[in-house]
Amino acid sequence: MTYNNTHPGVASYHEQLVRQFHEACLKDTLTPLAYHAFQAFYGLIKTSKHETRQGFFDDLVVLARLLWLDSERLVVRSAGEVFQAYVSRIMQLLDSQPINEIRDRILGNEASVLERLQSARERIATAATPYITDGCTIGIFGNSASVFEVIKAAARKRRDLRVIVIVSFASLAIRDTLFQEAQNLTKLDVQVTIMAEGALISRIHLISFFLVGAEMVSKGGGIINAIGTKNIAHLSHLYRKPFYVAAEMAKFSNIFILTDRDIPYTEARVRYRLPQESVLALERQGVTFDDALYDLTEPEYVSLIFTDEGVHAPASITNMMISSFYFS
């Protein structure tokens, strides 16, 4: 993909880093996206041609935007915010130092930061396991690698775990992924039940607590996740069931998101499992499709957030300096 004509400030090394990021994401789907994004950011720090502070920082902003456009994932946007906040902080600390000194300081902790990102899900699992007891039933929704890691760790230490995979219309649209998730869970020696979202209210008494992932965590503690998460959170609140979230700190954004309209727009949409000719025929008749991929779960409906840096209440997130967790 060529960006030069449509995105000002794009250089050839930006495009090369985006290609490397894209290829790494395709080749290694098990590693967190934030890890691949940070690799690209560190690559830029090494190759940026700018010798002024503003040019150096603008270079990073351009790459962060391109990675987000390429991936269409909010977590990549959040990772860009975290890295930019760190670079900005280093520039303030080294206010009178030349660019090369700033560059060396940023690169000095590259290995440790990438290691923490790569092991983030295991640390999330460590934080969450004490909240899981023998014989409990966990309701999960969405295809979260962090949630899977939590259940995998809990299955080694707890007995008679049961997992209910809640299925929505949107998740049926990617049913191959859904069935793979169920198969992977059975390999952990847990009892797995697949349940339609519409049946949840009549079966909620079976569930001990809910556990979901997040695509992004807003500054105020709101959770951006697969469409339908909000419905489950509201039901869990109504029936007094804990609603837990498992998310890497790299997904924590510095922007406030108060309504669904505030969710940053991406081109990624829900794909309805209908033949294209049927979709076109319906559209010609004036039928529209609501294909939003994400919704916002307000912080008051979230019990706790399990992260790679411990357990947090949503209310505590507003004043957190997210960048300090990875770079301290």
Coordinates of C-alpha atoms in Angstrom, one line a residue, residues 23-210:
E23 CA 3.7 -9.2 7.7
A24 CA 4.6 -9.8 11.4
C25 CA 0.9 -9.7 12.3
L26 CA 0.0 -12.2 9.6
K27 CA 2.9 -14.5 10.4
D28 CA 2.6 -14.4 14.2
T29 CA -1.0 -14.2 15.3
L30 CA -0.4 -15.4 18.8
T31 CA 1.7 -12.4 19.8
P32 CA -0.2 -9.3 21.0
L33 CA -0.7 -6.7 18.3
A34 CA 0.8 -4.1 20.7
Y35 CA 4.1 -5.9 20.6
H36 CA 4.2 -5.7 16.8
A37 CA 3.2 -2.1 16.9
F38 CA 6.0 -1.3 19.5
Q39 CA 8.5 -3.1 17.3
A40 CA 7.6 -0.7 14.5
F41 CA 7.8 2.3 16.7
Y42 CA 11.3 1.3 17.9
G43 CA 12.2 0.7 14.3
L44 CA 11.2 4.3 13.5
I45 CA 13.3 5.6 16.4
K46 CA 16.3 3.9 14.8
T47 CA 15.6 5.1 11.2
S48 CA 14.0 8.5 11.5
K49 CA 15.9 11.2 9.6
H50 CA 14.7 14.2 11.5
E51 CA 17.1 16.1 13.7
T52 CA 14.6 18.5 15.3
R53 CA 12.4 17.5 18.2
Q54 CA 9.2 18.4 16.4
G55 CA 10.1 16.6 13.3
F56 CA 11.2 13.6 15.3
F57 CA 7.9 13.5 17.2
D58 CA 5.8 14.2 14.1
D59 CA 7.5 11.2 12.4
L60 CA 6.2 9.0 15.2
V61 CA 2.7 10.4 14.9
V62 CA 2.6 9.7 11.2
L63 CA 3.7 6.0 11.8
A64 CA 1.1 5.5 14.6
R65 CA -1.6 6.8 12.3
L66 CA -0.5 4.5 9.4
L67 CA -0.3 1.4 11.6
W68 CA -3.9 2.1 12.9
L69 CA -5.1 2.5 9.3
D70 CA -3.4 -0.7 8.2
S71 CA -4.6 -2.8 11.1
E72 CA -8.1 -1.2 11.7
R73 CA -7.7 -2.2 15.3
L74 CA -8.2 0.1 18.2
V75 CA -5.5 -1.6 20.3
V76 CA -3.0 -0.4 17.8
R77 CA -4.2 3.2 18.2
S78 CA -3.9 2.8 22.0
A79 CA -0.4 1.4 21.7
G80 CA 0.5 4.5 19.6
E81 CA -0.8 6.8 22.3
V82 CA 1.2 5.0 25.0
F83 CA 4.4 5.1 23.0
Q84 CA 3.9 8.8 22.1
A85 CA 3.3 9.7 25.7
Y86 CA 6.5 8.0 26.7
V87 CA 8.5 9.8 24.0
S88 CA 7.0 13.1 25.0
R89 CA 8.0 12.5 28.6
I90 CA 11.6 11.6 27.6
M91 CA 11.8 14.8 25.6
Q92 CA 10.7 16.8 28.6
L93 CA 13.2 15.1 30.9
L94 CA 16.0 15.7 28.4
D95 CA 14.9 19.2 27.5
S96 CA 18.3 20.5 26.7
Q97 CA 19.8 17.4 25.2
P98 CA 20.3 16.7 21.4
I99 CA 18.1 14.3 19.5
N100 CA 20.7 11.5 19.6
E101 CA 20.6 11.5 23.4
I102 CA 16.8 11.3 23.3
R103 CA 17.0 8.5 20.8
D104 CA 19.5 6.5 22.9
R105 CA 17.3 6.9 26.0
I106 CA 14.2 5.6 24.2
L107 CA 16.1 2.6 22.8
G108 CA 17.8 1.8 26.1
N109 CA 14.8 -0.1 27.4
E110 CA 13.6 -1.6 24.1
A111 CA 14.3 -5.2 25.1
S112 CA 12.6 -5.0 28.5
V113 CA 9.6 -3.2 27.2
L114 CA 9.1 -5.8 24.4
E115 CA 9.5 -8.6 26.8
R116 CA 6.8 -7.2 29.1
L117 CA 4.5 -6.8 26.2
Q118 CA 5.1 -10.3 25.0
S119 CA 4.4 -11.8 28.5
A120 CA 1.5 -9.5 29.2
R121 CA -1.2 -12.2 28.9
E122 CA 0.5 -14.5 31.3
R123 CA 0.7 -11.7 33.9
I124 CA -3.0 -10.9 33.4
A125 CA -3.7 -14.6 34.1
T126 CA -1.6 -14.4 37.3
A127 CA -3.6 -11.4 38.4
A128 CA -7.0 -13.0 37.7
T129 CA -6.5 -16.5 39.0
P130 CA -7.2 -15.6 42.7
Y131 CA -10.7 -14.5 41.7
I132 CA -11.6 -17.9 40.2
T133 CA -12.7 -20.7 42.5
D134 CA -13.2 -24.4 42.2
G135 CA -16.5 -25.3 40.5
C136 CA -17.3 -21.9 39.2
T137 CA -19.0 -21.2 35.9
I138 CA -17.5 -18.4 33.8
G139 CA -19.5 -16.6 31.1
I140 CA -17.3 -15.4 28.3
F141 CA -18.0 -13.3 25.3
G142 CA -15.8 -12.3 22.3
N143 CA -12.6 -13.9 21.1
S144 CA -10.1 -12.6 23.6
A145 CA -6.6 -14.1 23.8
S146 CA -6.2 -12.7 27.3
V147 CA -9.5 -14.4 28.5
F148 CA -8.3 -17.7 27.1
E149 CA -4.9 -17.3 28.9
V150 CA -6.8 -16.6 32.2
I151 CA -8.9 -19.7 31.8
K152 CA -5.8 -21.8 30.8
A153 CA -4.0 -20.7 34.0
A154 CA -7.1 -21.3 36.2
A155 CA -7.6 -24.7 34.7
R156 CA -4.2 -25.8 36.1
K157 CA -5.1 -24.7 39.6
R158 CA -8.9 -25.1 39.9
R159 CA -11.2 -28.1 39.7
D160 CA -14.5 -28.5 37.8
L161 CA -14.3 -25.3 35.9
R162 CA -17.2 -24.6 33.5
V163 CA -17.2 -22.1 30.7
I164 CA -20.3 -20.8 28.9
V165 CA -19.4 -19.2 25.5
I166 CA -22.0 -16.6 24.8
V167 CA -22.8 -16.4 21.1
S168 CA -24.2 -13.3 19.3
F169 CA -25.3 -12.7 15.8
A170 CA -22.0 -10.9 15.2
S171 CA -19.9 -13.8 16.5
L172 CA -21.9 -16.2 14.3
A173 CA -20.6 -14.2 11.4
I174 CA -17.1 -15.5 12.3
R175 CA -18.3 -19.0 13.3
D176 CA -15.0 -20.7 12.3
T177 CA -13.3 -18.6 15.0
L178 CA -16.1 -19.4 17.5
F179 CA -15.8 -23.1 17.0
Q180 CA -12.0 -23.0 17.3
E181 CA -12.4 -21.1 20.5
A182 CA -14.7 -23.8 21.9
Q183 CA -12.4 -26.6 20.8
N184 CA -9.4 -24.9 22.4
L185 CA -11.3 -24.6 25.7
T186 CA -12.2 -28.3 25.8
K187 CA -8.4 -29.1 25.5
L188 CA -8.0 -27.3 28.9
D189 CA -10.2 -30.0 30.5
V190 CA -13.0 -27.5 31.3
Q191 CA -16.7 -28.1 30.5
V192 CA -17.8 -25.9 27.7
T193 CA -21.3 -24.9 26.7
I194 CA -22.2 -22.6 23.8
M195 CA -25.2 -20.4 24.5
A196 CA -27.1 -18.0 22.3
E197 CA -27.0 -14.4 23.6
G198 CA -30.8 -14.4 23.6
A199 CA -30.9 -17.3 26.1
L200 CA -28.7 -15.5 28.6
I201 CA -31.3 -14.0 30.8
S202 CA -33.0 -17.3 31.4
R203 CA -29.7 -19.1 32.2
I204 CA -27.9 -16.4 34.1
H205 CA -28.4 -18.2 37.4
L206 CA -25.9 -20.8 36.1
I207 CA -23.1 -18.2 35.8
S208 CA -20.7 -17.3 38.6
F209 CA -19.3 -14.2 36.8
F210 CA -18.6 -12.8 33.4

